[in-house]
Amino acid sequence: MTKFDDIKKSKFFEKADVFVYAFVLLLIVVLFSVFIWGASEETLTGISVSATENGNAAVIFTYEFEGDKITIASGWEERIVVTETVDELEVKFLFGDEYNLLTISKKEKTAVMTEATCSFHHDCTKFPPITNGSDVIICIPHGLTVYGVGDADYQPNVG
Amino acid sequence: MALATRTTSRMWGKFMKSFSARKMAYLGVLTAMALVTFAIENLLPPLFLPSAKMGLSNIFGLFTLLVFGWWEALVLVILRTVLGCLITGSLSTLMYSLPAGIIAMAVSILLVKTFFPRVSVVSVSVVAAVIHNLVQNAIFIMVSGTKQMIFYTPYLAIIGVLSGVIVGTAVYLIIRYAPNSLLRAGQE
């Protein structure tokens, strides 16, 4: 326990705080340099969605902007409903009575979780839109992860 | 074997003696207040990023650390996190909230034991909040296997600074204006 007088007489700002705040500031600058400013932006070439069921994760849906190609994994045809317009693709993932609605904009090359019936706050709908190959949207209650596929992920078919 | 049993029993007796009925009552009230704050905050929408919160229930953890001691504060953090996740039904978050809470409290203990009162309560709170967010995100990345979440780390550190300042200021004001009898409760 801390001495009573030390607690009662403690100030809002002490001189030694400068070192603590300098350390925190340095840490934030390093984090931004490594993860944000230093990260290479990968152009978004597609969207990949994986689902975790019974502890096993598997890719259940993919979309490629070039060629407008949709792939749905076998066994998921009944649980993934795709509604397509000229500019947009609405993909509804069904989990019993619950669902996630992913909207892919073909024109702007973005993907965003527009609706979900998962947690109280629908946290997955609060994720920023996927605009490049390193972005992700996660829905923990439904075990759904939406990945941006970038040009670095592109594997040309050889042969 | 007999020596080990005797030593353990002596340590347990000493530990139990340190908990007077009055102190237990104070700690019970503080834990309840932390839980209520945790539950109410859970109803509010996230800040800037998904699942990001101010962590206002940490006010009671830091207060307990300063007034009562490290052991009491650690127990409060564990109880608040486990019971809070049970009450709010967010059990999946327990696997990364609990280690993050314990590590952040360990850092606070280290700072308070080593540097307080040469450093302020606010700065201790800022460091603990930043560490809490970084650890939580690191565990989340490991558990979910989504390395892309690493890009949220710097933003979570900034949210940690914000929440640390708010929590630290609240603890500072409580300490300043709370009756001396409350602050002396931990000295018994």
XYZ file of C-alpha atoms in Angstrom:
347
model
C 0.000 0.000 0.000
C 1.113 3.568 -0.640
C 1.664 5.916 2.308
C -1.362 8.090 3.086
C 0.591 11.359 2.802
C 2.092 10.338 -0.541
C -1.384 9.690 -1.918
C -2.988 12.840 -0.523
C -0.132 15.136 -1.545
C 0.334 13.679 -5.027
C 0.048 16.234 -7.813
C -1.691 16.134 -11.174
C 1.652 16.586 -12.904
C 5.087 15.734 -11.551
C 8.397 16.651 -13.196
C 9.294 13.001 -13.799
C 6.078 12.639 -15.839
C 7.942 14.292 -18.725
C 10.034 11.126 -19.119
C 6.968 8.881 -18.930
C 5.070 10.903 -21.542
C 8.183 11.120 -23.746
C 8.447 7.316 -23.629
C 4.752 6.916 -24.565
C 5.104 9.453 -27.397
C 8.195 7.663 -28.698
C 6.342 4.337 -28.573
C 3.429 5.768 -30.598
C 5.794 7.302 -33.187
C 7.617 3.951 -33.528
C 4.305 2.084 -33.908
C 3.098 4.507 -36.592
C 6.459 4.350 -38.415
C 6.493 0.560 -38.474
C 2.847 -0.309 -39.038
C 1.317 2.671 -40.840
C 3.847 4.908 -42.601
C 6.224 2.042 -43.371
C 3.523 -0.317 -44.636
C 3.230 -0.737 -48.370
C -0.292 -0.213 -49.680
C -1.423 -3.138 -51.748
C -3.996 -2.406 -54.437
C -7.188 -4.296 -53.757
C -7.714 -7.044 -56.335
C -10.359 -9.066 -54.526
C -12.197 -10.036 -51.368
C -11.843 -13.289 -49.462
C -14.157 -14.401 -46.654
C -13.360 -17.194 -44.240
C -15.585 -18.762 -41.587
C -14.612 -20.685 -38.477
C -16.967 -23.492 -37.551
C -16.202 -26.199 -34.988
C -12.715 -24.747 -34.643
C -11.903 -25.128 -38.340
C -11.362 -22.042 -40.502
C -12.056 -22.287 -44.225
C -12.426 -19.840 -47.103
C -16.133 -19.817 -47.992
C -16.375 -16.945 -50.465
C -14.079 -15.069 -52.811
C -14.609 -12.232 -55.258
C -12.171 -10.964 -57.881
C -12.725 -7.413 -59.147
C -10.986 -8.196 -62.421
C -13.298 -10.496 -64.306
C -16.127 -10.014 -61.751
C -15.637 -13.600 -60.559
C -17.512 -15.038 -57.558
C -16.598 -18.336 -55.898
C -18.646 -19.986 -53.140
C -17.263 -23.000 -51.280
C -19.223 -26.224 -51.539
C -21.639 -26.702 -48.660
C -22.179 -22.925 -48.373
C -24.343 -22.397 -51.470
C -27.512 -22.383 -49.334
C -26.033 -20.091 -46.705
C -24.558 -17.385 -48.943
C -27.050 -15.217 -50.833
C -25.567 -12.926 -53.474
C -27.529 -9.980 -54.886
C -25.760 -8.272 -57.774
C -26.256 -4.888 -59.424
C -24.060 -3.084 -61.941
C -22.003 -1.269 -59.290
C -22.528 -3.343 -56.176
C -22.551 -6.818 -54.802
C -24.508 -7.626 -51.653
C -23.427 -10.852 -50.010
C -25.535 -12.192 -47.158
C -23.970 -14.862 -44.937
C -26.600 -16.835 -43.036
C -25.987 -18.332 -39.592
C -29.334 -19.842 -38.604
C -31.613 -16.878 -37.858
C -28.676 -14.483 -37.846
C -26.723 -12.963 -40.696
C -23.941 -10.643 -41.874
C -24.411 -8.458 -44.929
C -21.251 -7.551 -46.827
C -21.489 -4.877 -49.500
C -18.788 -4.887 -52.164
C -18.528 -1.815 -54.373
C -17.200 -2.853 -57.767
C -16.807 0.754 -58.875
C -14.861 2.028 -55.843
C -13.181 -1.340 -55.141
C -14.169 -1.397 -51.471
C -15.985 -3.782 -49.148
C -17.852 -2.971 -45.952
C -20.017 -4.877 -43.472
C -23.265 -2.953 -43.728
C -25.507 -5.063 -41.499
C -25.098 -7.791 -38.892
C -27.152 -9.432 -36.178
C -24.215 -10.563 -34.080
C -23.152 -8.801 -30.868
C -25.000 -6.006 -29.037
C -23.045 -3.254 -30.790
C -22.566 -5.111 -34.103
C -18.844 -4.395 -33.824
C -18.079 -5.791 -37.290
C -20.167 -3.015 -38.891
C -17.928 -0.437 -37.144
C -14.784 -1.622 -38.969
C -13.553 0.831 -41.604
C -14.168 -0.304 -45.213
C -11.645 -2.617 -46.855
C -9.782 -0.486 -49.388
C -6.485 -2.320 -49.770
C -4.935 -5.751 -49.537
C -3.984 -5.484 -45.876
C -7.429 -4.524 -44.500
C -9.662 -6.866 -42.555
C -13.156 -7.008 -41.003
C -13.785 -9.475 -38.179
C -17.082 -10.714 -36.735
C -16.133 -12.700 -33.620
C -19.614 -14.058 -32.680
C -20.152 -15.512 -36.175
C -16.502 -16.493 -36.697
C -16.446 -14.560 -39.969
C -13.346 -12.787 -41.303
C -13.312 -10.654 -44.438
C -9.869 -10.115 -45.959
C -8.779 -7.704 -48.642
C -6.783 -9.518 -51.303
C -3.927 -7.390 -52.618
C -1.684 -7.529 -55.653
C 1.058 -9.094 -53.495
C -1.262 -12.054 -52.827
C -1.737 -12.596 -56.567
C -0.424 -15.994 -57.634
C -0.328 -16.357 -61.417
C -1.152 -19.785 -62.793
C 1.978 -21.161 -64.315
C 2.000 -23.860 -66.965
C 6.869 -31.761 3.206
C 5.741 -30.862 6.737
C 7.861 -27.705 6.599
C 6.291 -26.673 3.295
C 2.787 -27.254 4.671
C 3.598 -25.273 7.817
C 5.082 -22.391 5.785
C 2.083 -22.304 3.428
C -0.346 -22.370 6.337
C 1.570 -19.548 8.094
C 1.582 -17.449 4.895
C -2.157 -18.078 4.402
C -2.852 -17.068 8.003
C -0.818 -13.870 7.578
C -2.636 -13.140 4.319
C -6.090 -13.667 5.877
C -5.162 -11.465 8.852
C -4.436 -8.599 6.451
C -8.139 -8.632 5.473
C -10.154 -6.996 8.237
C -13.961 -7.026 7.963
C -13.929 -3.282 7.287
C -11.332 -3.659 4.537
C -13.263 -6.558 2.992
C -16.406 -4.410 2.951
C -14.555 -1.563 1.202
C -13.074 -3.945 -1.362
C -16.497 -5.522 -1.961
C -18.029 -2.112 -2.637
C -15.138 -1.130 -4.942
C -15.480 -4.402 -6.899
C -19.240 -3.886 -7.215
C -18.725 -0.303 -8.424
C -16.133 -1.492 -10.958
C -18.562 -4.140 -12.208
C -21.455 -1.686 -12.578
C -19.204 0.754 -14.463
C -17.973 -2.098 -16.697
C -21.572 -3.170 -17.444
C -22.793 0.387 -18.151
C -19.802 1.160 -20.370
C -20.511 -2.007 -22.306
C -23.868 -0.517 -23.331
C -22.207 2.526 -24.892
C -21.065 2.454 -28.527
C -17.337 1.855 -29.213
C -14.901 4.743 -29.574
C -13.418 5.320 -33.033
C -12.464 1.654 -33.477
C -14.526 -1.553 -33.037
C -14.665 -2.695 -29.387
C -12.518 0.254 -28.223
C -13.635 1.537 -24.812
C -12.530 4.105 -22.254
C -12.026 1.438 -19.592
C -13.629 3.553 -16.882
C -13.823 0.573 -14.512
C -10.025 0.813 -14.243
C -10.614 3.845 -12.013
C -11.413 1.404 -9.200
C -8.410 -0.829 -9.954
C -5.944 2.070 -9.797
C -7.641 3.520 -6.716
C -7.422 0.133 -4.959
C -3.740 -0.174 -5.894
C -2.910 3.191 -4.341
C -5.076 2.986 -1.241
C -5.095 -0.746 -0.430
C -2.181 -2.457 -2.175
C -1.040 -4.562 -5.112
C -2.600 -7.863 -4.061
C -6.052 -6.322 -3.505
C -5.861 -4.467 -6.835
C -4.931 -7.626 -8.717
C -7.839 -9.557 -7.161
C -10.202 -6.689 -8.049
C -9.047 -6.676 -11.699
C -9.465 -10.465 -12.019
C -12.922 -10.429 -10.383
C -14.098 -7.426 -12.403
C -12.948 -8.917 -15.720
C -14.286 -12.447 -15.144
C -17.611 -11.383 -13.597
C -17.975 -8.470 -16.040
C -17.586 -10.770 -19.044
C -20.084 -13.219 -17.482
C -22.647 -10.477 -16.797
C -22.351 -8.860 -20.227
C -22.277 -12.252 -21.963
C -19.075 -11.430 -23.832
C -17.185 -14.565 -22.793
C -15.134 -14.632 -25.997
C -13.447 -11.385 -24.944
C -12.313 -12.917 -21.635
C -9.374 -14.720 -23.242
C -7.721 -11.436 -24.207
C -9.242 -9.060 -21.624
C -7.997 -11.029 -18.615
C -4.297 -11.308 -19.567
C -4.316 -7.675 -20.750
C -5.875 -6.530 -17.455
C -3.400 -8.522 -15.374
C -0.350 -7.327 -17.352
C -1.535 -3.677 -17.269
C -2.064 -3.944 -13.501
C 1.403 -5.539 -13.106
C 2.910 -2.533 -14.934
C 0.931 -0.134 -12.703
C 2.156 -1.986 -9.599
C 5.750 -1.752 -10.809
C 5.445 1.982 -11.545
C 3.697 2.785 -8.245
C 6.143 0.683 -6.182
C 9.197 2.120 -7.938
C 8.399 5.705 -8.878
C 5.261 6.970 -7.067
C 4.967 9.808 -5.890
C 7.798 11.056 -8.138
C 5.475 10.306 -11.083
C 1.799 11.285 -11.009
C -1.221 8.982 -10.903
C -2.178 10.224 -14.381
C 1.101 9.127 -15.964
C 0.841 5.676 -14.314
C -2.684 5.404 -15.699
C -1.577 6.437 -19.223
C 1.203 3.817 -19.366
C -1.120 1.094 -18.007
C -3.885 1.931 -20.503
C -1.495 1.918 -23.483
C 0.022 -1.418 -22.362
C -3.497 -2.831 -21.823
C -4.587 -1.978 -25.380
C -1.356 -3.236 -26.971
C -1.427 -6.550 -25.085
C -5.132 -7.030 -25.811
C -4.589 -6.477 -29.529
C -1.524 -8.748 -29.599
C -3.475 -11.598 -27.952
C -6.432 -10.977 -30.259
C -4.110 -11.285 -33.287
C -2.664 -14.546 -31.938
C -6.059 -16.048 -31.064
C -7.902 -14.992 -34.229
C -4.900 -15.477 -36.537
C -5.591 -12.143 -38.248
C -2.216 -10.450 -38.567
C -3.909 -7.575 -40.402
C -5.193 -6.309 -37.026
C -1.623 -5.188 -36.308
C -2.420 -2.002 -38.278
C -4.784 -0.989 -35.455
C -1.963 -1.057 -32.878
C -0.865 2.625 -33.190
C -4.474 3.854 -33.061
C -5.162 1.683 -30.018
C -2.107 3.233 -28.346
C -3.589 6.709 -28.913
C -6.956 5.588 -27.504
C -4.973 4.200 -24.550
C -3.438 7.639 -23.915
C -6.901 9.240 -23.995
C -8.476 6.704 -21.663
C -5.411 6.744 -19.391
C -5.701 10.520 -18.948
C -9.440 10.257 -18.157
C -9.014 7.349 -15.700
C -5.936 8.927 -14.085
C -7.664 12.305 -13.696
C -10.689 10.621 -12.095
C -8.458 8.766 -9.597
C -6.530 11.985 -8.873
C -9.794 13.858 -8.151
C -11.166 11.030 -5.976
C -7.937 10.996 -3.963
C -8.019 14.771 -3.610
C -11.642 15.107 -2.567
C -12.521 11.736 -0.966
C -12.796 11.765 2.835
C -9.588 10.872 4.637
C -11.376 7.994 6.406
C -11.790 6.243 3.046
C -8.156 6.749 2.095
C -7.037 5.503 5.507
C -9.113 2.319 5.153
C -6.281 0.662 3.288
C -3.738 1.582 5.952
C -5.468 -0.535 8.604
